[in-house]
mmCIF file of C-alpha atoms in Angstrom:
data_model
loop_
_atom_site.group_PDB
_atom_site.id
_atom_site.type_symbol
_atom_site.label_atom_id
_atom_site.label_comp_id
_atom_site.label_asym_id
_atom_site.label_seq_id
_atom_site.Cartn_x
_atom_site.Cartn_y
_atom_site.Cartn_z
ATOM 1 C CA MET Z 234 0.016 0.009 -0.046
ATOM 2 C CA PRO Z 235 1.455 3.420 -0.938
ATOM 3 C CA THR Z 236 2.888 5.521 2.098
ATOM 4 C CA PRO Z 237 0.875 8.761 2.524
ATOM 5 C CA SER Z 238 2.937 11.770 1.493
ATOM 6 C CA THR Z 239 4.007 14.118 4.388
ATOM 7 C CA SER Z 240 5.102 17.061 2.187
ATOM 8 C CA ARG Z 241 2.989 20.142 2.290
ATOM 9 C CA PRO Z 242 0.976 21.268 -0.860
ATOM 10 C CA PRO Z 243 2.878 23.929 -3.038
ATOM 11 C CA HIS Z 244 0.589 26.773 -1.946
ATOM 12 C CA ARG Z 245 1.278 25.947 1.786
ATOM 13 C CA ARG Z 246 5.066 25.927 1.194
ATOM 14 C CA LEU Z 247 4.910 29.228 -0.576
ATOM 15 C CA LEU Z 248 2.867 30.710 2.292
ATOM 16 C CA THR Z 249 5.241 29.478 4.917
ATOM 17 C CA ALA Z 250 8.292 30.839 2.932
ATOM 18 C CA ALA Z 251 6.552 34.106 2.743
ATOM 19 C CA LEU Z 252 5.912 34.378 6.445
ATOM 20 C CA THR Z 253 9.372 33.494 7.198
ATOM 21 C CA THR Z 254 10.715 36.168 4.890
ATOM 22 C CA VAL Z 255 8.497 38.761 6.669
ATOM 23 C CA THR Z 256 9.651 37.687 10.066
ATOM 24 C CA LEU Z 257 13.346 37.858 9.010
ATOM 25 C CA LEU Z 258 13.014 41.310 7.574
ATOM 26 C CA ALA Z 259 11.250 42.528 10.639
ATOM 27 C CA THR Z 260 14.130 41.015 12.767
ATOM 28 C CA VAL Z 261 16.664 42.886 10.619
ATOM 29 C CA ALA Z 262 14.862 46.041 10.932
ATOM 30 C CA VAL Z 263 14.864 45.905 14.753
ATOM 31 C CA SER Z 264 18.506 44.943 14.691
ATOM 32 C CA ALA Z 265 19.330 48.010 12.414
ATOM 33 C CA CYS Z 266 17.794 50.260 14.953
ATOM 34 C CA GLY Z 267 20.095 48.735 17.482
ATOM 35 C CA GLY Z 268 17.090 48.082 19.820
ATOM 36 C CA SER Z 269 17.576 51.526 20.960
ATOM 37 C CA ALA Z 270 15.145 52.874 23.515
ATOM 38 C CA ASP Z 271 15.243 56.125 21.742
ATOM 39 C CA ALA Z 272 13.219 54.494 18.895
ATOM 40 C CA ASP Z 273 10.160 53.901 21.087
ATOM 41 C CA GLY Z 274 10.563 57.050 23.141
ATOM 42 C CA GLY Z 275 12.378 55.296 26.079
ATOM 43 C CA THR Z 276 15.419 56.213 28.072
ATOM 44 C CA PRO Z 277 18.444 56.911 25.762
ATOM 45 C CA GLU Z 278 21.682 55.057 26.251
ATOM 46 C CA LYS Z 279 23.971 56.382 29.040
ATOM 47 C CA LEU Z 280 27.188 58.002 28.127
ATOM 48 C CA ARG Z 281 30.111 55.552 28.332
ATOM 49 C CA ILE Z 282 33.112 56.965 30.188
ATOM 50 C CA GLY Z 283 36.538 55.457 30.077
ATOM 51 C CA TYR Z 284 38.887 56.250 32.947
ATOM 52 C CA GLN Z 285 42.233 55.248 34.270
ATOM 53 C CA ARG Z 286 43.275 54.404 37.780
ATOM 54 C CA PHE Z 287 43.810 57.679 39.619
ATOM 55 C CA GLY Z 288 42.970 60.282 37.018
ATOM 56 C CA GLY Z 289 40.454 63.077 37.779
ATOM 57 C CA LEU Z 290 37.649 60.884 36.424
ATOM 58 C CA SER Z 291 38.237 58.479 39.275
ATOM 59 C CA LEU Z 292 37.272 61.035 41.741
ATOM 60 C CA VAL Z 293 33.985 61.728 39.638
ATOM 61 C CA LYS Z 294 33.173 57.965 39.813
ATOM 62 C CA ALA Z 295 34.116 57.679 43.515
ATOM 63 C CA ARG Z 296 31.812 60.556 44.579
ATOM 64 C CA GLY Z 297 28.971 59.378 42.382
ATOM 65 C CA ALA Z 298 28.777 62.790 40.867
ATOM 66 C CA ALA Z 299 27.696 61.466 37.488
ATOM 67 C CA PRO Z 300 25.097 58.815 38.220
ATOM 68 C CA ASP Z 301 23.773 58.611 34.727
ATOM 69 C CA VAL Z 302 26.915 57.290 32.992
ATOM 70 C CA GLU Z 303 28.559 53.918 32.594
ATOM 71 C CA TRP Z 304 32.149 53.487 33.583
ATOM 72 C CA SER Z 305 34.874 51.361 32.189
ATOM 73 C CA LEU Z 306 38.355 51.179 33.819
ATOM 74 C CA PHE Z 307 41.557 51.045 31.699
ATOM 75 C CA GLU Z 308 45.206 50.209 32.823
ATOM 76 C CA SER Z 309 46.644 52.877 30.454
ATOM 77 C CA GLY Z 310 45.836 55.434 27.785
ATOM 78 C CA PRO Z 311 46.622 53.162 24.728
ATOM 79 C CA ALA Z 312 44.187 50.551 26.001
ATOM 80 C CA LEU Z 313 41.558 53.412 26.338
ATOM 81 C CA THR Z 314 42.035 54.674 22.918
ATOM 82 C CA GLU Z 315 41.583 51.026 21.579
ATOM 83 C CA ALA Z 316 38.130 51.236 23.248
ATOM 84 C CA LEU Z 317 37.467 54.500 21.451
ATOM 85 C CA LYS Z 318 38.482 52.618 18.196
ATOM 86 C CA ALA Z 319 36.003 49.765 19.107
ATOM 87 C CA GLY Z 320 33.157 52.193 19.737
ATOM 88 C CA SER Z 321 32.824 50.933 23.343
ATOM 89 C CA ILE Z 322 33.296 54.273 25.129
ATOM 90 C CA ASP Z 323 32.220 57.908 24.413
ATOM 91 C CA ILE Z 324 34.653 59.825 26.454
ATOM 92 C CA GLY Z 325 37.974 59.069 28.029
ATOM 93 C CA GLN Z 326 41.020 60.719 29.722
ATOM 94 C CA VAL Z 327 44.577 59.977 28.795
ATOM 95 C CA GLY Z 328 48.094 61.539 28.852
ATOM 96 C CA GLU Z 329 49.897 63.426 26.162
ATOM 97 C CA ALA Z 330 51.277 60.554 24.011
ATOM 98 C CA PRO Z 331 48.138 58.429 23.606
ATOM 99 C CA PRO Z 332 46.312 60.859 21.349
ATOM 100 C CA VAL Z 333 49.389 60.941 19.087
ATOM 101 C CA PHE Z 334 49.626 57.202 18.647
ATOM 102 C CA ALA Z 335 45.752 56.905 18.326
ATOM 103 C CA ALA Z 336 45.626 59.500 15.596
ATOM 104 C CA ALA Z 337 48.583 57.781 13.797
ATOM 105 C CA GLY Z 338 46.502 54.635 14.017
ATOM 106 C CA LYS Z 339 43.512 56.424 12.310
ATOM 107 C CA ILE Z 340 41.361 56.092 15.488
ATOM 108 C CA PRO Z 341 38.524 58.751 15.189
ATOM 109 C CA PHE Z 342 38.337 61.039 18.259
ATOM 110 C CA SER Z 343 38.301 64.671 19.172
ATOM 111 C CA ILE Z 344 40.369 66.478 21.874
ATOM 112 C CA ILE Z 345 37.894 68.471 23.904
ATOM 113 C CA GLY Z 346 39.697 69.218 27.232
ATOM 114 C CA THR Z 347 42.870 69.193 28.833
ATOM 115 C CA SER Z 348 44.599 70.094 32.214
ATOM 116 C CA ALA Z 349 47.400 72.323 33.664
ATOM 117 C CA PRO Z 350 50.858 70.739 33.347
ATOM 118 C CA ILE Z 351 51.697 67.825 35.638
ATOM 119 C CA PRO Z 352 55.500 67.296 35.187
ATOM 120 C CA GLN Z 353 56.052 65.888 38.671
ATOM 121 C CA GLY Z 354 53.520 63.177 38.066
ATOM 122 C CA GLU Z 355 55.894 60.836 36.014
ATOM 123 C CA ALA Z 356 59.416 59.854 36.632
ATOM 124 C CA VAL Z 357 62.316 57.604 35.871
ATOM 125 C CA LEU Z 358 62.886 55.173 38.957
ATOM 126 C CA VAL Z 359 66.057 53.207 39.638
ATOM 127 C CA LYS Z 360 67.471 51.256 42.501
ATOM 128 C CA ALA Z 361 69.411 53.460 44.814
ATOM 129 C CA ASP Z 362 72.085 50.840 45.270
ATOM 130 C CA ARG Z 363 72.947 50.753 41.475
ATOM 131 C CA GLY Z 364 74.775 54.189 41.777
ATOM 132 C CA TYR Z 365 73.035 55.942 38.875
ATOM 133 C CA ARG Z 366 73.267 59.716 39.311
ATOM 134 C CA SER Z 367 71.734 60.912 36.065
ATOM 135 C CA PHE Z 368 69.778 59.632 33.135
ATOM 136 C CA ALA Z 369 73.082 59.523 31.022
ATOM 137 C CA ASP Z 370 74.229 56.859 33.370
ATOM 138 C CA LEU Z 371 71.609 54.520 31.876
ATOM 139 C CA LYS Z 372 73.486 54.281 28.562
ATOM 140 C CA GLY Z 373 73.544 50.596 27.544
ATOM 141 C CA ARG Z 374 71.000 49.772 30.272
ATOM 142 C CA THR Z 375 67.517 48.343 30.105
ATOM 143 C CA VAL Z 376 64.666 50.977 30.530
ATOM 144 C CA ALA Z 377 61.080 49.789 30.904
ATOM 145 C CA LEU Z 378 58.003 51.885 29.975
ATOM 146 C CA ASN Z 379 54.440 51.473 28.643
ATOM 147 C CA LYS Z 380 54.529 52.061 24.887
ATOM 148 C CA GLY Z 381 52.463 54.963 23.553
ATOM 149 C CA SER Z 382 51.733 56.315 27.039
ATOM 150 C CA ASN Z 383 52.739 59.754 28.459
ATOM 151 C CA VAL Z 384 56.070 58.346 29.576
ATOM 152 C CA HIS Z 385 57.041 57.408 26.063
ATOM 153 C CA TRP Z 386 57.245 61.185 25.405
ATOM 154 C CA LEU Z 387 59.222 61.776 28.648
ATOM 155 C CA LEU Z 388 61.757 59.179 27.497
ATOM 156 C CA VAL Z 389 62.094 60.811 24.134
ATOM 157 C CA GLN Z 390 62.779 64.177 25.823
ATOM 158 C CA LEU Z 391 65.194 62.696 28.434
ATOM 159 C CA LEU Z 392 67.265 61.151 25.418
ATOM 160 C CA LYS Z 393 67.399 64.452 23.669
ATOM 161 C CA ALA Z 394 68.373 66.397 26.761
ATOM 162 C CA ASN Z 395 71.263 63.977 27.427
ATOM 163 C CA ASN Z 396 72.436 63.808 23.866
ATOM 164 C CA MET Z 397 71.399 60.295 23.534
ATOM 165 C CA THR Z 398 69.232 58.320 21.087
ATOM 166 C CA LEU Z 399 67.059 55.175 21.395
ATOM 167 C CA LYS Z 400 70.038 53.156 20.300
ATOM 168 C CA ASP Z 401 71.946 54.202 23.444
ATOM 169 C CA ILE Z 402 69.514 52.185 25.654
ATOM 170 C CA GLN Z 403 67.613 48.835 25.599
ATOM 171 C CA VAL Z 404 63.901 49.827 25.735
ATOM 172 C CA LYS Z 405 61.568 47.066 27.059
ATOM 173 C CA TYR Z 406 57.832 47.853 26.570
ATOM 174 C CA LEU Z 407 55.776 46.671 29.602
ATOM 175 C CA LYS Z 408 52.408 47.575 30.893
ATOM 176 C CA PRO Z 409 52.257 48.877 34.501
ATOM 177 C CA ALA Z 410 51.354 45.555 35.886
ATOM 178 C CA GLU Z 411 54.379 43.989 34.158
ATOM 179 C CA GLY Z 412 56.701 46.816 34.917
ATOM 180 C CA ARG Z 413 56.552 46.775 38.652
ATOM 181 C CA PRO Z 414 57.633 43.155 39.125
ATOM 182 C CA ALA Z 415 60.383 43.628 36.444
ATOM 183 C CA PHE Z 416 61.704 46.586 38.231
ATOM 184 C CA ASP Z 417 61.392 45.131 41.581
ATOM 185 C CA GLY Z 418 63.081 41.886 40.590
ATOM 186 C CA GLY Z 419 65.954 43.632 38.907
ATOM 187 C CA GLN Z 420 64.978 42.525 35.392
ATOM 188 C CA VAL Z 421 65.158 46.134 34.235
ATOM 189 C CA ASP Z 422 67.572 48.824 35.221
ATOM 190 C CA ALA Z 423 65.049 51.703 35.199
ATOM 191 C CA TRP Z 424 61.300 52.109 35.022
ATOM 192 C CA VAL Z 425 59.520 55.117 33.577
ATOM 193 C CA ILE Z 426 56.168 55.355 35.130
ATOM 194 C CA TRP Z 427 53.349 57.726 36.151
ATOM 195 C CA ASP Z 428 51.139 58.019 39.249
ATOM 196 C CA PRO Z 429 49.847 56.388 41.166
ATOM 197 C CA TYR Z 430 52.088 53.500 40.047
ATOM 198 C CA PHE Z 431 54.979 55.849 40.614
ATOM 199 C CA ALA Z 432 53.897 56.620 44.143
ATOM 200 C CA LEU Z 433 53.247 52.841 44.930
ATOM 201 C CA ALA Z 434 56.866 52.054 43.799
ATOM 202 C CA GLU Z 435 58.401 54.735 45.983
ATOM 203 C CA GLN Z 436 59.710 52.289 48.529
ATOM 204 C CA PRO Z 437 62.911 52.382 50.548
ATOM 205 C CA GLY Z 438 65.766 51.823 48.171
ATOM 206 C CA VAL Z 439 64.106 53.282 45.181
ATOM 207 C CA GLN Z 440 65.433 56.544 43.809
ATOM 208 C CA VAL Z 441 63.810 59.096 41.607
ATOM 209 C CA LEU Z 442 66.276 59.682 38.887
ATOM 210 C CA ALA Z 443 64.395 62.320 37.072
ATOM 211 C CA ASP Z 444 60.923 63.542 36.576
ATOM 212 C CA ALA Z 445 59.363 65.533 33.708
ATOM 213 C CA THR Z 446 60.109 69.026 34.971
ATOM 214 C CA GLY Z 447 61.467 71.191 32.212
ATOM 215 C CA LEU Z 448 61.033 68.329 29.798
ATOM 216 C CA ALA Z 449 57.327 67.478 29.248
ATOM 217 C CA SER Z 450 53.911 69.071 30.301
ATOM 218 C CA ASN Z 451 52.438 65.648 31.037
ATOM 219 C CA ARG Z 452 48.969 67.203 30.630
ATOM 220 C CA GLU Z 453 45.724 65.117 30.970
ATOM 221 C CA TYR Z 454 43.607 65.120 27.683
ATOM 222 C CA VAL Z 455 39.919 64.403 27.482
ATOM 223 C CA LEU Z 456 39.061 62.581 24.329
ATOM 224 C CA ALA Z 457 35.595 62.077 22.796
ATOM 225 C CA ALA Z 458 34.118 60.042 20.099
ATOM 226 C CA PRO Z 459 32.810 61.800 17.039
ATOM 227 C CA ASP Z 460 29.246 60.755 17.509
ATOM 228 C CA ALA Z 461 29.187 61.879 21.197
ATOM 229 C CA VAL Z 462 30.532 65.345 20.185
ATOM 230 C CA SER Z 463 28.189 65.907 17.273
ATOM 231 C CA LYS Z 464 25.017 64.068 18.378
ATOM 232 C CA ARG Z 465 25.142 64.292 22.211
ATOM 233 C CA SER Z 466 26.801 67.586 22.870
ATOM 234 C CA ASP Z 467 24.440 68.597 25.641
ATOM 235 C CA GLU Z 468 25.009 65.407 27.537
ATOM 236 C CA VAL Z 469 28.769 65.687 27.029
ATOM 237 C CA ARG Z 470 28.721 69.295 28.187
ATOM 238 C CA ALA Z 471 26.759 68.355 31.391
ATOM 239 C CA PHE Z 472 29.111 65.535 32.095
ATOM 240 C CA LEU Z 473 32.283 67.766 31.657
ATOM 241 C CA GLN Z 474 30.644 70.277 34.030
ATOM 242 C CA HIS Z 475 30.551 67.500 36.622
ATOM 243 C CA TYR Z 476 34.181 66.716 35.928
ATOM 244 C CA ARG Z 477 35.123 70.379 36.343
ATOM 245 C CA ASP Z 478 33.278 70.744 39.508
ATOM 246 C CA VAL Z 479 34.535 67.702 41.162
ATOM 247 C CA THR Z 480 38.170 68.350 40.115
ATOM 248 C CA ASP Z 481 37.836 71.964 41.632
ATOM 249 C CA TRP Z 482 36.329 70.451 44.783
ATOM 250 C CA GLY Z 483 39.140 67.923 45.137
ATOM 251 C CA ILE Z 484 41.808 70.578 44.735
ATOM 252 C CA ALA Z 485 40.155 72.530 47.457
ATOM 253 C CA HIS Z 486 39.745 69.706 49.741
ATOM 254 C CA PRO Z 487 42.878 67.546 49.585
ATOM 255 C CA GLU Z 488 42.298 65.528 52.720
ATOM 256 C CA GLU Z 489 38.733 64.552 51.832
ATOM 257 C CA ARG Z 490 39.779 63.834 48.255
ATOM 258 C CA ALA Z 491 42.415 61.460 49.427
ATOM 259 C CA SER Z 492 40.046 59.566 51.793
ATOM 260 C CA ILE Z 493 37.566 59.162 49.011
ATOM 261 C CA LEU Z 494 39.909 57.984 46.299
ATOM 262 C CA ALA Z 495 42.014 55.594 48.376
ATOM 263 C CA PRO Z 496 39.382 52.884 48.657
ATOM 264 C CA GLU Z 497 38.330 53.532 45.050
ATOM 265 C CA LEU Z 498 41.926 52.970 43.858
ATOM 266 C CA LYS Z 499 42.616 50.299 46.498
ATOM 267 C CA ILE Z 500 45.793 51.785 47.535
ATOM 268 C CA PRO Z 501 46.954 53.194 51.012
ATOM 269 C CA GLN Z 502 45.668 56.598 51.888
ATOM 270 C CA ASP Z 503 49.175 58.006 52.480
ATOM 271 C CA VAL Z 504 50.181 56.902 48.978
ATOM 272 C CA THR Z 505 47.187 58.441 47.464
ATOM 273 C CA THR Z 506 47.819 61.704 49.338
ATOM 274 C CA ARG Z 507 51.446 61.799 48.271
ATOM 275 C CA ALA Z 508 50.554 61.162 44.552
ATOM 276 C CA LEU Z 509 47.695 63.707 44.622
ATOM 277 C CA ALA Z 510 49.752 66.285 46.031
ATOM 278 C CA ARG Z 511 51.963 66.434 42.884
ATOM 279 C CA SER Z 512 49.698 65.084 40.276
ATOM 280 C CA ALA Z 513 46.123 66.629 40.743
ATOM 281 C CA ARG Z 514 45.878 69.845 38.571
ATOM 282 C CA PRO Z 515 42.922 71.919 37.346
ATOM 283 C CA LEU Z 516 41.298 71.136 34.098
ATOM 284 C CA ALA Z 517 41.777 73.674 31.284
ATOM 285 C CA PRO Z 518 40.331 74.502 27.823
ATOM 286 C CA VAL Z 519 41.882 73.409 24.625
ATOM 287 C CA THR Z 520 43.406 76.248 22.541
ATOM 288 C CA PRO Z 521 45.588 76.644 19.556
ATOM 289 C CA ALA Z 522 48.594 76.581 21.735
ATOM 290 C CA ILE Z 523 47.529 73.209 23.020
ATOM 291 C CA GLY Z 524 47.222 72.051 19.447
ATOM 292 C CA ASP Z 525 50.671 73.358 18.748
ATOM 293 C CA GLU Z 526 52.098 71.497 21.864
ATOM 294 C CA LEU Z 527 50.547 68.178 20.630
ATOM 295 C CA GLN Z 528 51.663 68.672 17.078
ATOM 296 C CA ALA Z 529 55.236 69.146 18.236
ATOM 297 C CA ILE Z 530 55.051 65.947 20.150
ATOM 298 C CA THR Z 531 53.573 64.229 17.094
ATOM 299 C CA ASP Z 532 56.263 65.572 14.732
ATOM 300 C CA SER Z 533 58.995 64.330 17.082
ATOM 301 C CA PHE Z 534 57.540 60.821 17.126
ATOM 302 C CA ILE Z 535 57.340 60.791 13.392
ATOM 303 C CA ALA Z 536 60.982 61.972 13.093
ATOM 304 C CA LEU Z 537 62.003 59.132 15.307
ATOM 305 C CA ASP Z 538 60.018 56.542 13.099
ATOM 306 C CA LEU Z 539 57.956 55.669 16.164
ATOM 307 C CA ILE Z 540 54.786 56.346 14.328
ATOM 308 C CA PRO Z 541 54.015 56.777 10.568
ATOM 309 C CA GLY Z 542 53.302 60.263 9.168
ATOM 310 C CA PRO Z 543 51.885 62.631 8.413
ATOM 311 C CA VAL Z 544 49.504 63.090 11.367
ATOM 312 C CA ASP Z 545 47.591 66.355 12.035
ATOM 313 C CA LEU Z 546 46.894 66.608 15.787
ATOM 314 C CA ARG Z 547 45.886 70.313 15.431
ATOM 315 C CA ALA Z 548 42.714 69.201 13.440
ATOM 316 C CA ARG Z 549 41.778 66.942 16.361
ATOM 317 C CA VAL Z 550 41.429 69.856 18.747
ATOM 318 C CA ASP Z 551 37.797 70.763 19.328
ATOM 319 C CA ASP Z 552 37.133 73.861 21.490
ATOM 320 C CA ARG Z 553 33.239 73.787 21.558
ATOM 321 C CA PHE Z 554 33.245 72.715 25.228
ATOM 322 C CA SER Z 555 36.017 75.109 26.336
ATOM 323 C CA ALA Z 556 33.569 77.410 28.155
ATOM 324 C CA VAL Z 557 33.107 74.685 30.757
ATOM 325 C CA PHE Z 558 36.898 74.765 31.683
ATOM 326 C CA GLN Z 559 37.416 78.506 31.748
#
């Protein structure tokens, strides 16, 4: 006896296919909207803030002064600029070299704020018993630092000031979490580092060979993703105002600032206090002079073949939020 057919009639198959196509198109349409709450009149996405351990943004977070943002912690400026590249943050704070390397890497961002100079906030550390008296004594020695961070520019300036080149030392690129054990264990002769890692490493037997005084400004820079600047300027401005207010409060109340930041940073309060005393500075607006300063840094890195050129840092400076910092 013939087996009954289980296949659907042709018109049923066509109907099922049509319904499936409609469902897929609807799904794609929703995905294209990103599931954004804005599309149905709901709450917009929060601004996503990238911050580093110790920077002024850490105090904003610790005080809960900007409750309507999402926070992401980064070990260094280069890691933060990679997050900008990936589109996972809207605003972030870095030192003076990360914008240069990020721009050379074609990462889109604008520079919307800066700070007063902080030259005492980064330094070259050596072991006191090694007998080094100046940076020139490190010729032929191993120097560790985080590639593309603020200390990279300090190294370039120190070499220039001592009539040395990169060929005169052995550079070892290490992240802060790698640099400290390498320095403590004697695997490198010197460590170029910034606060609070700098302050944490200031133990008995550790000598500050040089800081950035007279060599590098070591400013803090506020970077923003292009979409945040162009499409969410009111939110960005409101956040920057929180940033400015909290920074000013912290400078006026150093003891309270340290007591709030120490648990946030998970470091002793005396270390926090020492680092803040030399590294916490007021925020400042970006100006043509700031663009010139960054361009000079950029041109130096290009001349040393540390980044490919040309790179126009002046074009990245956006002063539309400068009124907040004045």
